[in-house]
PDB file of N, CA, C and O in Angstrom:
ATOM      1  N   MET A   1      14.321   4.750  11.973  1.00 55.00           N
ATOM      2  CA  MET A   1      12.832   4.077  11.909  1.00 55.00           C
ATOM      3  C   MET A   1      12.464   3.694  10.662  1.00 55.00           C
ATOM      4  O   MET A   1      12.452   4.334   9.633  1.00 55.00           O
ATOM      5  N   ASN A   2      12.071   2.520  10.579  1.00 83.00           N
ATOM      6  CA  ASN A   2      11.483   1.958   9.336  1.00 83.00           C
ATOM      7  C   ASN A   2      10.157   2.491   9.079  1.00 83.00           C
ATOM      8  O   ASN A   2       9.053   2.795  10.141  1.00 83.00           O
ATOM      9  N   LYS A   3       9.781   2.882   7.953  1.00 86.00           N
ATOM     10  CA  LYS A   3       8.462   3.520   7.316  1.00 86.00           C
ATOM     11  C   LYS A   3       7.918   2.659   6.302  1.00 86.00           C
ATOM     12  O   LYS A   3       8.371   1.789   5.549  1.00 86.00           O
ATOM     13  N   ILE A   4       6.463   2.641   6.272  1.00 89.00           N
ATOM     14  CA  ILE A   4       5.843   2.377   5.104  1.00 89.00           C
ATOM     15  C   ILE A   4       5.044   3.684   4.529  1.00 89.00           C
ATOM     16  O   ILE A   4       4.710   4.519   5.457  1.00 89.00           O
ATOM     17  N   ILE A   5       4.856   3.565   3.157  1.00 89.00           N
ATOM     18  CA  ILE A   5       4.291   4.746   2.791  1.00 89.00           C
ATOM     19  C   ILE A   5       3.263   4.383   1.467  1.00 89.00           C
ATOM     20  O   ILE A   5       3.342   3.537   1.143  1.00 89.00           O
ATOM     21  N   HIS A   6       2.051   5.218   2.015  1.00 90.00           N
ATOM     22  CA  HIS A   6       0.974   4.967   0.817  1.00 90.00           C
ATOM     23  C   HIS A   6       1.140   5.967   0.090  1.00 90.00           C
ATOM     24  O   HIS A   6       1.121   7.070   0.203  1.00 90.00           O
ATOM     25  N   ILE A   7       1.155   5.686  -1.246  1.00 89.00           N
ATOM     26  CA  ILE A   7       1.523   6.595  -2.342  1.00 89.00           C
ATOM     27  C   ILE A   7       0.045   6.687  -3.484  1.00 89.00           C
ATOM     28  O   ILE A   7      -0.417   5.763  -3.722  1.00 89.00           O
ATOM     29  N   THR A   8      -0.070   7.892  -3.633  1.00 89.00           N
ATOM     30  CA  THR A   8      -1.281   8.351  -4.639  1.00 89.00           C
ATOM     31  C   THR A   8      -0.644   9.230  -5.670  1.00 89.00           C
ATOM     32  O   THR A   8       0.151   9.926  -5.639  1.00 89.00           O
ATOM     33  N   GLY A   9      -1.554   9.190  -6.875  1.00 89.00           N
ATOM     34  CA  GLY A   9      -0.988  10.112  -7.843  1.00 89.00           C
ATOM     35  C   GLY A   9      -1.801  11.169  -7.991  1.00 89.00           C
ATOM     36  O   GLY A   9      -1.586  11.876  -8.906  1.00 89.00           O
ATOM     37  N   ASP A  10      -2.811  11.626  -7.048  1.00 90.00           N
ATOM     38  CA  ASP A  10      -3.802  12.662  -6.960  1.00 90.00           C
ATOM     39  C   ASP A  10      -3.577  13.362  -5.683  1.00 90.00           C
ATOM     40  O   ASP A  10      -3.541  13.073  -4.729  1.00 90.00           O
ATOM     41  N   PHE A  11      -2.940  14.627  -5.794  1.00 94.00           N
ATOM     42  CA  PHE A  11      -2.782  15.775  -4.650  1.00 94.00           C
ATOM     43  C   PHE A  11      -4.065  15.696  -3.884  1.00 94.00           C
ATOM     44  O   PHE A  11      -4.004  15.692  -2.729  1.00 94.00           O
ATOM     45  N   SER A  12      -5.206  15.874  -4.720  1.00 94.00           N
ATOM     46  CA  SER A  12      -6.473  16.035  -3.692  1.00 94.00           C
ATOM     47  C   SER A  12      -6.782  14.714  -2.710  1.00 94.00           C
ATOM     48  O   SER A  12      -7.288  14.835  -1.722  1.00 94.00           O
ATOM     49  N   LYS A  13      -6.242  13.755  -3.492  1.00 90.00           N
ATOM     50  CA  LYS A  13      -6.312  12.286  -2.598  1.00 90.00           C
ATOM     51  C   LYS A  13      -5.625  12.496  -1.373  1.00 90.00           C
ATOM     52  O   LYS A  13      -6.229  11.730  -0.252  1.00 90.00           O
ATOM     53  N   LEU A  14      -4.716  12.654  -1.564  1.00 91.00           N
ATOM     54  CA  LEU A  14      -3.590  13.063  -0.399  1.00 91.00           C
ATOM     55  C   LEU A  14      -4.260  13.962   0.406  1.00 91.00           C
ATOM     56  O   LEU A  14      -4.082  13.644   1.847  1.00 91.00           O
ATOM     57  N   VAL A  15      -4.569  15.234   0.288  1.00 93.00           N
ATOM     58  CA  VAL A  15      -5.350  16.044   1.107  1.00 93.00           C
ATOM     59  C   VAL A  15      -6.611  15.564   1.821  1.00 93.00           C
ATOM     60  O   VAL A  15      -6.782  15.726   2.908  1.00 93.00           O
ATOM     61  N   SER A  16      -7.357  14.687   1.126  1.00 92.00           N
ATOM     62  CA  SER A  16      -8.412  13.881   1.520  1.00 92.00           C
ATOM     63  C   SER A  16      -7.857  13.054   2.814  1.00 92.00           C
ATOM     64  O   SER A  16      -8.743  12.879   3.799  1.00 92.00           O
ATOM     65  N   ILE A  17      -6.872  12.179   2.457  1.00 90.00           N
ATOM     66  CA  ILE A  17      -6.562  11.295   3.420  1.00 90.00           C
ATOM     67  C   ILE A  17      -6.044  12.162   4.642  1.00 90.00           C
ATOM     68  O   ILE A  17      -6.565  11.711   5.765  1.00 90.00           O
ATOM     69  N   LEU A  18      -5.149  13.098   4.503  1.00 92.00           N
ATOM     70  CA  LEU A  18      -5.171  13.844   5.842  1.00 92.00           C
ATOM     71  C   LEU A  18      -6.039  14.519   6.436  1.00 92.00           C
ATOM     72  O   LEU A  18      -6.278  14.463   7.678  1.00 92.00           O
ATOM     73  N   LYS A  19      -7.111  15.155   5.751  1.00 93.00           N
ATOM     74  CA  LYS A  19      -8.293  15.665   6.362  1.00 93.00           C
ATOM     75  C   LYS A  19      -9.064  14.649   7.002  1.00 93.00           C
ATOM     76  O   LYS A  19      -9.873  14.871   8.033  1.00 93.00           O
ATOM     77  N   SER A  20      -9.305  13.318   6.325  1.00 92.00           N
ATOM     78  CA  SER A  20     -10.223  12.447   7.133  1.00 92.00           C
ATOM     79  C   SER A  20      -9.515  11.563   7.844  1.00 92.00           C
ATOM     80  O   SER A  20     -10.153  10.858   8.769  1.00 92.00           O
ATOM     81  N   THR A  21      -8.027  11.638   8.123  1.00 84.00           N
ATOM     82  CA  THR A  21      -7.361  10.669   9.022  1.00 84.00           C
ATOM     83  C   THR A  21      -7.602   9.208   8.766  1.00 84.00           C
ATOM     84  O   THR A  21      -7.624   8.600   9.723  1.00 84.00           O
ATOM     85  N   SER A  22      -8.102   8.935   7.632  1.00 84.00           N
ATOM     86  CA  SER A  22      -8.094   7.606   7.594  1.00 84.00           C
ATOM     87  C   SER A  22      -7.975   7.203   5.674  1.00 84.00           C
ATOM     88  O   SER A  22      -7.642   8.038   4.770  1.00 84.00           O
ATOM     89  N   LEU A  23      -7.630   5.996   5.513  1.00 85.00           N
ATOM     90  CA  LEU A  23      -7.014   5.425   4.181  1.00 85.00           C
ATOM     91  C   LEU A  23      -8.688   4.658   3.956  1.00 85.00           C
ATOM     92  O   LEU A  23      -9.213   3.926   4.506  1.00 85.00           O
ATOM     93  N   ARG A  24      -8.765   4.740   2.684  1.00 86.00           N
ATOM     94  CA  ARG A  24     -10.171   3.926   2.062  1.00 86.00           C
ATOM     95  C   ARG A  24      -9.390   2.805   1.358  1.00 86.00           C
ATOM     96  O   ARG A  24      -8.566   2.633   0.577  1.00 86.00           O
ATOM     97  N   LEU A  25     -10.288   1.679   1.789  1.00 88.00           N
ATOM     98  CA  LEU A  25     -10.243   0.245   1.110  1.00 88.00           C
ATOM     99  C   LEU A  25     -10.132   0.252  -0.522  1.00 88.00           C
ATOM    100  O   LEU A  25     -11.371   1.076  -0.738  1.00 88.00           O
ATOM    101  N   SER A  26      -9.500  -0.252  -1.164  1.00 87.00           N
ATOM    102  CA  SER A  26      -9.851  -0.488  -2.505  1.00 87.00           C
ATOM    103  C   SER A  26      -9.787  -1.937  -2.728  1.00 87.00           C
ATOM    104  O   SER A  26      -9.317  -2.622  -1.929  1.00 87.00           O
ATOM    105  N   TYR A  27     -10.461  -2.579  -3.809  1.00 90.00           N
ATOM    106  CA  TYR A  27     -10.588  -3.895  -3.778  1.00 90.00           C
ATOM    107  C   TYR A  27      -9.570  -4.366  -5.069  1.00 90.00           C
ATOM    108  O   TYR A  27      -9.549  -3.760  -6.110  1.00 90.00           O
ATOM    109  N   SER A  28      -9.139  -5.425  -4.718  1.00 85.00           N
ATOM    110  CA  SER A  28      -7.814  -5.898  -5.691  1.00 85.00           C
ATOM    111  C   SER A  28      -8.157  -7.346  -6.062  1.00 85.00           C
ATOM    112  O   SER A  28      -8.359  -8.152  -5.265  1.00 85.00           O
ATOM    113  N   ARG A  29      -8.462  -7.685  -7.345  1.00 85.00           N
ATOM    114  CA  ARG A  29      -8.418  -8.891  -7.736  1.00 85.00           C
ATOM    115  C   ARG A  29      -7.125  -9.669  -7.889  1.00 85.00           C
ATOM    116  O   ARG A  29      -6.393  -9.301  -8.500  1.00 85.00           O
ATOM    117  N   GLU A  30      -7.246 -11.036  -7.191  1.00 84.00           N
ATOM    118  CA  GLU A  30      -5.885 -11.736  -7.233  1.00 84.00           C
ATOM    119  C   GLU A  30      -6.126 -13.010  -7.760  1.00 84.00           C
ATOM    120  O   GLU A  30      -7.234 -13.641  -7.144  1.00 84.00           O
ATOM    121  N   ASN A  31      -5.589 -13.551  -8.783  1.00 86.00           N
ATOM    122  CA  ASN A  31      -5.591 -14.864  -9.437  1.00 86.00           C
ATOM    123  C   ASN A  31      -4.265 -15.555  -9.022  1.00 86.00           C
ATOM    124  O   ASN A  31      -3.324 -15.324  -9.041  1.00 86.00           O
ATOM    125  N   PHE A  32      -4.496 -17.011  -8.323  1.00 83.00           N
ATOM    126  CA  PHE A  32      -3.265 -17.693  -8.135  1.00 83.00           C
ATOM    127  C   PHE A  32      -3.623 -19.147  -8.962  1.00 83.00           C
ATOM    128  O   PHE A  32      -4.801 -19.758  -8.844  1.00 83.00           O
ATOM    129  N   TYR A  33      -2.348 -19.430  -9.250  1.00 87.00           N
ATOM    130  CA  TYR A  33      -2.426 -20.973 -10.151  1.00 87.00           C
ATOM    131  C   TYR A  33      -1.406 -21.730  -9.555  1.00 87.00           C
ATOM    132  O   TYR A  33      -0.434 -21.297  -9.090  1.00 87.00           O
ATOM    133  N   SER A  34      -1.556 -22.977  -9.545  1.00 88.00           N
ATOM    134  CA  SER A  34      -0.616 -24.214  -9.611  1.00 88.00           C
ATOM    135  C   SER A  34      -0.750 -25.309 -10.519  1.00 88.00           C
ATOM    136  O   SER A  34      -1.942 -25.685 -10.900  1.00 88.00           O
ATOM    137  N   ASN A  35       0.297 -25.508 -11.219  1.00 91.00           N
ATOM    138  CA  ASN A  35       0.463 -26.374 -12.090  1.00 91.00           C
ATOM    139  C   ASN A  35      -0.506 -25.918 -13.262  1.00 91.00           C
ATOM    140  O   ASN A  35      -1.354 -26.795 -14.177  1.00 91.00           O
ATOM    141  N   GLY A  36      -0.596 -24.928 -13.822  1.00 88.00           N
ATOM    142  CA  GLY A  36      -1.707 -24.132 -14.991  1.00 88.00           C
ATOM    143  C   GLY A  36      -2.946 -24.128 -14.501  1.00 88.00           C
ATOM    144  O   GLY A  36      -3.934 -23.928 -15.222  1.00 88.00           O
ATOM    145  N   ASN A  37      -3.374 -24.519 -13.197  1.00 89.00           N
ATOM    146  CA  ASN A  37      -4.806 -24.624 -12.862  1.00 89.00           C
ATOM    147  C   ASN A  37      -5.038 -23.548 -11.977  1.00 89.00           C
ATOM    148  O   ASN A  37      -4.319 -23.471 -11.023  1.00 89.00           O
ATOM    149  N   SER A  38      -6.106 -22.782 -12.022  1.00 86.00           N
ATOM    150  CA  SER A  38      -6.623 -21.611 -11.098  1.00 86.00           C
ATOM    151  C   SER A  38      -7.010 -22.316  -9.879  1.00 86.00           C
ATOM    152  O   SER A  38      -7.782 -23.125  -9.750  1.00 86.00           O
ATOM    153  N   ILE A  39      -6.303 -21.941  -8.600  1.00 88.00           N
ATOM    154  CA  ILE A  39      -6.763 -22.600  -7.271  1.00 88.00           C
ATOM    155  C   ILE A  39      -7.326 -21.468  -6.292  1.00 88.00           C
ATOM    156  O   ILE A  39      -8.043 -21.668  -5.210  1.00 88.00           O
ATOM    157  N   SER A  40      -7.383 -20.175  -6.951  1.00 84.00           N
ATOM    158  CA  SER A  40      -7.808 -18.887  -6.184  1.00 84.00           C
ATOM    159  C   SER A  40      -7.995 -17.736  -7.161  1.00 84.00           C
ATOM    160  O   SER A  40      -7.376 -17.458  -7.903  1.00 84.00           O
ATOM    161  N   ASN A  41      -9.418 -17.335  -7.297  1.00 86.00           N
ATOM    162  CA  ASN A  41      -9.958 -16.406  -7.880  1.00 86.00           C
ATOM    163  C   ASN A  41     -10.590 -15.313  -7.206  1.00 86.00           C
ATOM    164  O   ASN A  41     -11.717 -15.498  -7.095  1.00 86.00           O
ATOM    165  N   ALA A  42      -9.974 -14.491  -6.347  1.00 88.00           N
ATOM    166  CA  ALA A  42     -10.849 -13.523  -5.400  1.00 88.00           C
ATOM    167  C   ALA A  42     -10.663 -12.124  -5.443  1.00 88.00           C
ATOM    168  O   ALA A  42      -9.595 -11.822  -5.946  1.00 88.00           O
ATOM    169  N   VAL A  43     -11.411 -11.266  -5.055  1.00 90.00           N
ATOM    170  CA  VAL A  43     -11.623  -9.845  -4.652  1.00 90.00           C
ATOM    171  C   VAL A  43     -11.183  -9.690  -3.061  1.00 90.00           C
ATOM    172  O   VAL A  43     -11.957 -10.173  -2.344  1.00 90.00           O
ATOM    173  N   HIS A  44     -10.066  -9.208  -3.012  1.00 84.00           N
ATOM    174  CA  HIS A  44      -9.620  -8.708  -1.517  1.00 84.00           C
ATOM    175  C   HIS A  44      -9.516  -7.177  -1.099  1.00 84.00           C
ATOM    176  O   HIS A  44      -9.108  -6.333  -1.957  1.00 84.00           O
ATOM    177  N   PRO A  45     -10.248  -6.745  -0.119  1.00 87.00           N
ATOM    178  CA  PRO A  45     -10.065  -5.371   0.439  1.00 87.00           C
ATOM    179  C   PRO A  45      -8.633  -5.147   0.811  1.00 87.00           C
ATOM    180  O   PRO A  45      -8.185  -5.835   1.437  1.00 87.00           O
ATOM    181  N   MET A  46      -7.862  -4.009   0.341  1.00 86.00           N
ATOM    182  CA  MET A  46      -6.697  -3.650   0.750  1.00 86.00           C
ATOM    183  C   MET A  46      -6.256  -2.092   0.481  1.00 86.00           C
ATOM    184  O   MET A  46      -6.950  -1.755  -0.200  1.00 86.00           O
ATOM    185  N   VAL A  47      -5.284  -1.944   1.355  1.00 88.00           N
ATOM    186  CA  VAL A  47      -4.676  -0.554   1.050  1.00 88.00           C
ATOM    187  C   VAL A  47      -3.196  -0.890   0.941  1.00 88.00           C
ATOM    188  O   VAL A  47      -2.502  -1.651   1.773  1.00 88.00           O
ATOM    189  N   CYS A  48      -2.529  -0.344   0.020  1.00 87.00           N
ATOM    190  CA  CYS A  48      -1.410  -0.886  -0.482  1.00 87.00           C
ATOM    191  C   CYS A  48      -0.389   0.395   0.268  1.00 87.00           C
ATOM    192  O   CYS A  48      -0.690   1.344   0.187  1.00 87.00           O
ATOM    193  N   PHE A  49       0.692  -0.316   0.675  1.00 88.00           N
ATOM    194  CA  PHE A  49       1.712   0.576   1.083  1.00 88.00           C
ATOM    195  C   PHE A  49       3.307   0.002   0.417  1.00 88.00           C
ATOM    196  O   PHE A  49       3.324  -1.048  -0.151  1.00 88.00           O
ATOM    197  N   SER A  50       4.045   0.864   0.408  1.00 86.00           N
ATOM    198  CA  SER A  50       5.325   0.464  -0.190  1.00 86.00           C
ATOM    199  C   SER A  50       6.375   0.741   0.901  1.00 86.00           C
ATOM    200  O   SER A  50       6.316   1.584   1.906  1.00 86.00           O
ATOM    201  N   GLU A  51       7.680   0.424   0.988  1.00 85.00           N
ATOM    202  CA  GLU A  51       8.559   0.268   1.705  1.00 85.00           C
ATOM    203  C   GLU A  51      10.018   1.000   1.342  1.00 85.00           C
ATOM    204  O   GLU A  51      11.084   0.614   1.259  1.00 85.00           O
ATOM    205  N   TYR A  52       9.746   2.012   0.460  1.00 80.00           N
ATOM    206  CA  TYR A  52      10.759   2.776  -0.054  1.00 80.00           C
ATOM    207  C   TYR A  52      11.729   3.383   0.911  1.00 80.00           C
ATOM    208  O   TYR A  52      11.225   3.960   1.937  1.00 80.00           O
ATOM    209  N   ASN A  53      13.002   3.419   0.733  1.00 78.00           N
ATOM    210  CA  ASN A  53      13.894   4.176   1.669  1.00 78.00           C
ATOM    211  C   ASN A  53      13.631   5.652   1.500  1.00 78.00           C
ATOM    212  O   ASN A  53      13.949   6.282   0.365  1.00 78.00           O
ATOM    213  N   LEU A  54      13.409   6.333   2.493  1.00 76.00           N
ATOM    214  CA  LEU A  54      13.106   7.656   2.543  1.00 76.00           C
ATOM    215  C   LEU A  54      14.311   8.544   1.841  1.00 76.00           C
ATOM    216  O   LEU A  54      14.335   9.517   1.345  1.00 76.00           O
ATOM    217  N   LYS A  55      15.476   8.056   2.050  1.00 79.00           N
ATOM    218  CA  LYS A  55      16.626   8.927   1.584  1.00 79.00           C
ATOM    219  C   LYS A  55      16.819   8.813   0.041  1.00 79.00           C
ATOM    220  O   LYS A  55      17.370   9.545  -0.482  1.00 79.00           O
ATOM    221  N   GLU A  56      16.351   7.634  -0.546  1.00 78.00           N
ATOM    222  CA  GLU A  56      16.718   7.335  -1.939  1.00 78.00           C
ATOM    223  C   GLU A  56      15.181   7.668  -2.613  1.00 78.00           C
ATOM    224  O   GLU A  56      15.355   7.678  -4.015  1.00 78.00           O
ATOM    225  N   ILE A  57      14.078   8.211  -2.021  1.00 78.00           N
ATOM    226  CA  ILE A  57      12.926   8.044  -2.718  1.00 78.00           C
ATOM    227  C   ILE A  57      12.644   9.112  -3.821  1.00 78.00           C
ATOM    228  O   ILE A  57      12.039   9.012  -4.929  1.00 78.00           O
ATOM    229  N   GLY A  58      13.585  10.404  -3.409  1.00 78.00           N
ATOM    230  CA  GLY A  58      13.399  11.279  -4.552  1.00 78.00           C
ATOM    231  C   GLY A  58      14.099  11.020  -5.856  1.00 78.00           C
ATOM    232  O   GLY A  58      13.795  11.108  -7.221  1.00 78.00           O
ATOM    233  N   SER A  59      14.777   9.912  -5.767  1.00 81.00           N
ATOM    234  CA  SER A  59      15.624   9.372  -7.000  1.00 81.00           C
ATOM    235  C   SER A  59      14.988   8.238  -7.813  1.00 81.00           C
ATOM    236  O   SER A  59      15.443   7.906  -8.906  1.00 81.00           O
ATOM    237  N   LYS A  60      13.982   7.843  -7.208  1.00 78.00           N
ATOM    238  CA  LYS A  60      13.492   6.599  -7.628  1.00 78.00           C
ATOM    239  C   LYS A  60      12.012   6.789  -8.472  1.00 78.00           C
ATOM    240  O   LYS A  60      11.596   7.945  -8.492  1.00 78.00           O
ATOM    241  N   LYS A  61      11.951   6.178  -9.597  1.00 79.00           N
ATOM    242  CA  LYS A  61      10.790   6.169 -10.708  1.00 79.00           C
ATOM    243  C   LYS A  61       9.619   5.517  -9.781  1.00 79.00           C
ATOM    244  O   LYS A  61       9.699   4.349 -10.161  1.00 79.00           O
ATOM    245  N   ILE A  62       8.605   6.171  -9.498  1.00 80.00           N
ATOM    246  CA  ILE A  62       7.494   5.328  -8.867  1.00 80.00           C
ATOM    247  C   ILE A  62       6.376   5.687  -9.589  1.00 80.00           C
ATOM    248  O   ILE A  62       5.764   6.523  -9.916  1.00 80.00           O
ATOM    249  N   THR A  63       5.835   4.209 -10.090  1.00 78.00           N
ATOM    250  CA  THR A  63       4.691   4.470 -11.036  1.00 78.00           C
ATOM    251  C   THR A  63       3.263   4.806 -10.178  1.00 78.00           C
ATOM    252  O   THR A  63       2.258   5.121 -11.124  1.00 78.00           O
ATOM    253  N   TYR A  64       3.297   4.775  -8.930  1.00 79.00           N
ATOM    254  CA  TYR A  64       1.976   4.838  -8.257  1.00 79.00           C
ATOM    255  C   TYR A  64       1.676   6.370  -8.152  1.00 79.00           C
ATOM    256  O   TYR A  64       0.333   6.461  -8.070  1.00 79.00           O
ATOM    257  N   GLY A  65       2.547   7.217  -8.343  1.00 85.00           N
ATOM    258  CA  GLY A  65       2.311   8.511  -8.201  1.00 85.00           C
ATOM    259  C   GLY A  65       3.272   9.384  -7.370  1.00 85.00           C
ATOM    260  O   GLY A  65       4.347   8.744  -7.132  1.00 85.00           O
ATOM    261  N   ASN A  66       3.027  10.543  -7.426  1.00 86.00           N
ATOM    262  CA  ASN A  66       4.336  11.470  -6.880  1.00 86.00           C
ATOM    263  C   ASN A  66       3.732  11.986  -5.357  1.00 86.00           C
ATOM    264  O   ASN A  66       4.534  12.876  -4.810  1.00 86.00           O
ATOM    265  N   TYR A  67       2.714  11.586  -4.769  1.00 89.00           N
ATOM    266  CA  TYR A  67       2.149  12.073  -3.347  1.00 89.00           C
ATOM    267  C   TYR A  67       2.214  10.852  -2.349  1.00 89.00           C
ATOM    268  O   TYR A  67       1.674   9.931  -2.730  1.00 89.00           O
ATOM    269  N   GLY A  68       2.600  11.101  -1.012  1.00 88.00           N
ATOM    270  CA  GLY A  68       2.597  10.016  -0.160  1.00 88.00           C
ATOM    271  C   GLY A  68       2.347  10.334   1.386  1.00 88.00           C
ATOM    272  O   GLY A  68       2.691  11.473   1.592  1.00 88.00           O
ATOM    273  N   VAL A  69       1.774   9.542   1.852  1.00 90.00           N
ATOM    274  CA  VAL A  69       1.980   9.468   3.553  1.00 90.00           C
ATOM    275  C   VAL A  69       2.491   8.516   4.130  1.00 90.00           C
ATOM    276  O   VAL A  69       2.251   7.370   3.681  1.00 90.00           O
ATOM    277  N   GLY A  70       3.494   8.658   4.923  1.00 89.00           N
ATOM    278  CA  GLY A  70       4.544   7.735   5.452  1.00 89.00           C
ATOM    279  C   GLY A  70       3.702   7.381   7.254  1.00 89.00           C
ATOM    280  O   GLY A  70       3.517   8.174   7.724  1.00 89.00           O
ATOM    281  N   PHE A  71       3.926   5.975   7.370  1.00 90.00           N
ATOM    282  CA  PHE A  71       3.802   5.505   8.774  1.00 90.00           C
ATOM    283  C   PHE A  71       4.978   4.612   9.276  1.00 90.00           C
ATOM    284  O   PHE A  71       5.534   4.209   8.629  1.00 90.00           O
ATOM    285  N   SER A  72       4.950   4.823  10.501  1.00 91.00           N
ATOM    286  CA  SER A  72       6.302   3.976  11.191  1.00 91.00           C
ATOM    287  C   SER A  72       5.642   2.554  11.024  1.00 91.00           C
ATOM    288  O   SER A  72       4.369   2.381  11.009  1.00 91.00           O
ATOM    289  N   LYS A  73       6.638   1.426  10.598  1.00 89.00           N
ATOM    290  CA  LYS A  73       6.081   0.121  10.857  1.00 89.00           C
ATOM    291  C   LYS A  73       5.706  -0.252  12.269  1.00 89.00           C
ATOM    292  O   LYS A  73       4.549  -1.277  12.441  1.00 89.00           O
ATOM    293  N   ASP A  74       5.781   0.309  13.464  1.00 91.00           N
ATOM    294  CA  ASP A  74       5.519  -0.044  14.696  1.00 91.00           C
ATOM    295  C   ASP A  74       4.137   0.703  14.624  1.00 91.00           C
ATOM    296  O   ASP A  74       3.308  -0.207  15.402  1.00 91.00           O
ATOM    297  N   TRP A  75       3.680   1.537  14.100  1.00 89.00           N
ATOM    298  CA  TRP A  75       2.212   1.748  14.028  1.00 89.00           C
ATOM    299  C   TRP A  75       1.438   0.819  13.477  1.00 89.00           C
ATOM    300  O   TRP A  75       0.377   0.528  13.641  1.00 89.00           O
ATOM    301  N   ALA A  76       2.024   0.648  12.165  1.00 89.00           N
ATOM    302  CA  ALA A  76       1.386  -0.409  11.215  1.00 89.00           C
ATOM    303  C   ALA A  76       1.168  -1.681  11.935  1.00 89.00           C
ATOM    304  O   ALA A  76       0.002  -2.351  12.124  1.00 89.00           O
ATOM    305  N   ARG A  77       1.997  -2.163  12.497  1.00 90.00           N
ATOM    306  CA  ARG A  77       1.882  -3.422  13.501  1.00 90.00           C
ATOM    307  C   ARG A  77       0.861  -3.055  14.694  1.00 90.00           C
ATOM    308  O   ARG A  77       0.073  -4.114  14.751  1.00 90.00           O
ATOM    309  N   SER A  78       0.793  -2.112  15.166  1.00 93.00           N
ATOM    310  CA  SER A  78       0.027  -1.970  16.216  1.00 93.00           C
ATOM    311  C   SER A  78      -1.289  -1.885  15.786  1.00 93.00           C
ATOM    312  O   SER A  78      -2.637  -2.092  16.645  1.00 93.00           O
ATOM    313  N   LYS A  79      -1.834  -1.554  14.487  1.00 88.00           N
ATOM    314  CA  LYS A  79      -3.194  -1.531  13.623  1.00 88.00           C
ATOM    315  C   LYS A  79      -3.193  -2.669  13.066  1.00 88.00           C
ATOM    316  O   LYS A  79      -4.206  -2.923  12.426  1.00 88.00           O
ATOM    317  N   LYS A  80      -2.538  -3.861  13.275  1.00 88.00           N
ATOM    318  CA  LYS A  80      -2.564  -4.963  12.650  1.00 88.00           C
ATOM    319  C   LYS A  80      -2.422  -4.980  11.154  1.00 88.00           C
ATOM    320  O   LYS A  80      -3.203  -5.695  10.385  1.00 88.00           O
ATOM    321  N   ILE A  81      -1.718  -4.080  10.814  1.00 86.00           N
ATOM    322  CA  ILE A  81      -1.130  -3.985   9.414  1.00 86.00           C
ATOM    323  C   ILE A  81      -0.075  -4.800   8.990  1.00 86.00           C
ATOM    324  O   ILE A  81       0.938  -4.660   9.761  1.00 86.00           O
ATOM    325  N   GLY A  82      -0.270  -5.765   7.984  1.00 80.00           N
ATOM    326  CA  GLY A  82       0.929  -6.349   7.587  1.00 80.00           C
ATOM    327  C   GLY A  82       1.120  -6.643   6.073  1.00 80.00           C
ATOM    328  O   GLY A  82       0.162  -6.523   5.396  1.00 80.00           O
ATOM    329  N   PRO A  83       2.339  -7.202   5.587  1.00 75.00           N
ATOM    330  CA  PRO A  83       2.574  -7.518   4.255  1.00 75.00           C
ATOM    331  C   PRO A  83       1.789  -8.451   3.822  1.00 75.00           C
ATOM    332  O   PRO A  83       1.389  -9.629   4.840  1.00 75.00           O
ATOM    333  N   VAL A  84       1.575  -8.446   2.391  1.00 74.00           N
ATOM    334  CA  VAL A  84       1.091  -9.752   1.782  1.00 74.00           C
ATOM    335  C   VAL A  84       2.175 -10.703   1.534  1.00 74.00           C
ATOM    336  O   VAL A  84       3.116 -10.330   1.053  1.00 74.00           O
ATOM    337  N   LEU A  85       2.167 -11.858   1.928  1.00 70.00           N
ATOM    338  CA  LEU A  85       3.297 -12.832   1.774  1.00 70.00           C
ATOM    339  C   LEU A  85       2.700 -13.805   0.738  1.00 70.00           C
ATOM    340  O   LEU A  85       1.537 -14.548   0.952  1.00 70.00           O
ATOM    341  N   TYR A  86       3.331 -14.058  -0.395  1.00 66.00           N
ATOM    342  CA  TYR A  86       2.848 -14.892  -1.581  1.00 66.00           C
ATOM    343  C   TYR A  86       3.910 -16.184  -1.374  1.00 66.00           C
ATOM    344  O   TYR A  86       5.244 -16.069  -1.052  1.00 66.00           O
ATOM    345  N   GLY A  87       3.309 -17.358  -1.608  1.00 61.00           N
ATOM    346  CA  GLY A  87       4.157 -18.504  -1.605  1.00 61.00           C
ATOM    347  C   GLY A  87       4.089 -19.288  -2.597  1.00 61.00           C
ATOM    348  O   GLY A  87       3.647 -18.843  -3.858  1.00 61.00           O
TER     349      GLY A  87
END
């Protein structure tokens, strides 16, 4: 089964996620350029997920943190959660 994982660096944040049964949005600034000109400079609310292979995750160096909660991709699609696609 395909999984996505929300990773955090703080165990208390993981406990908070599990107790509240929700994820909190954070705001991320994104700048996009075309031919050296800024075409978008916006702040977007988002929750970040990774697609690490669960069999290999123990051997990966992950900079986001050491704690995570996983969800099936089917669950994510049912909640209209999808990847960010950059062009």
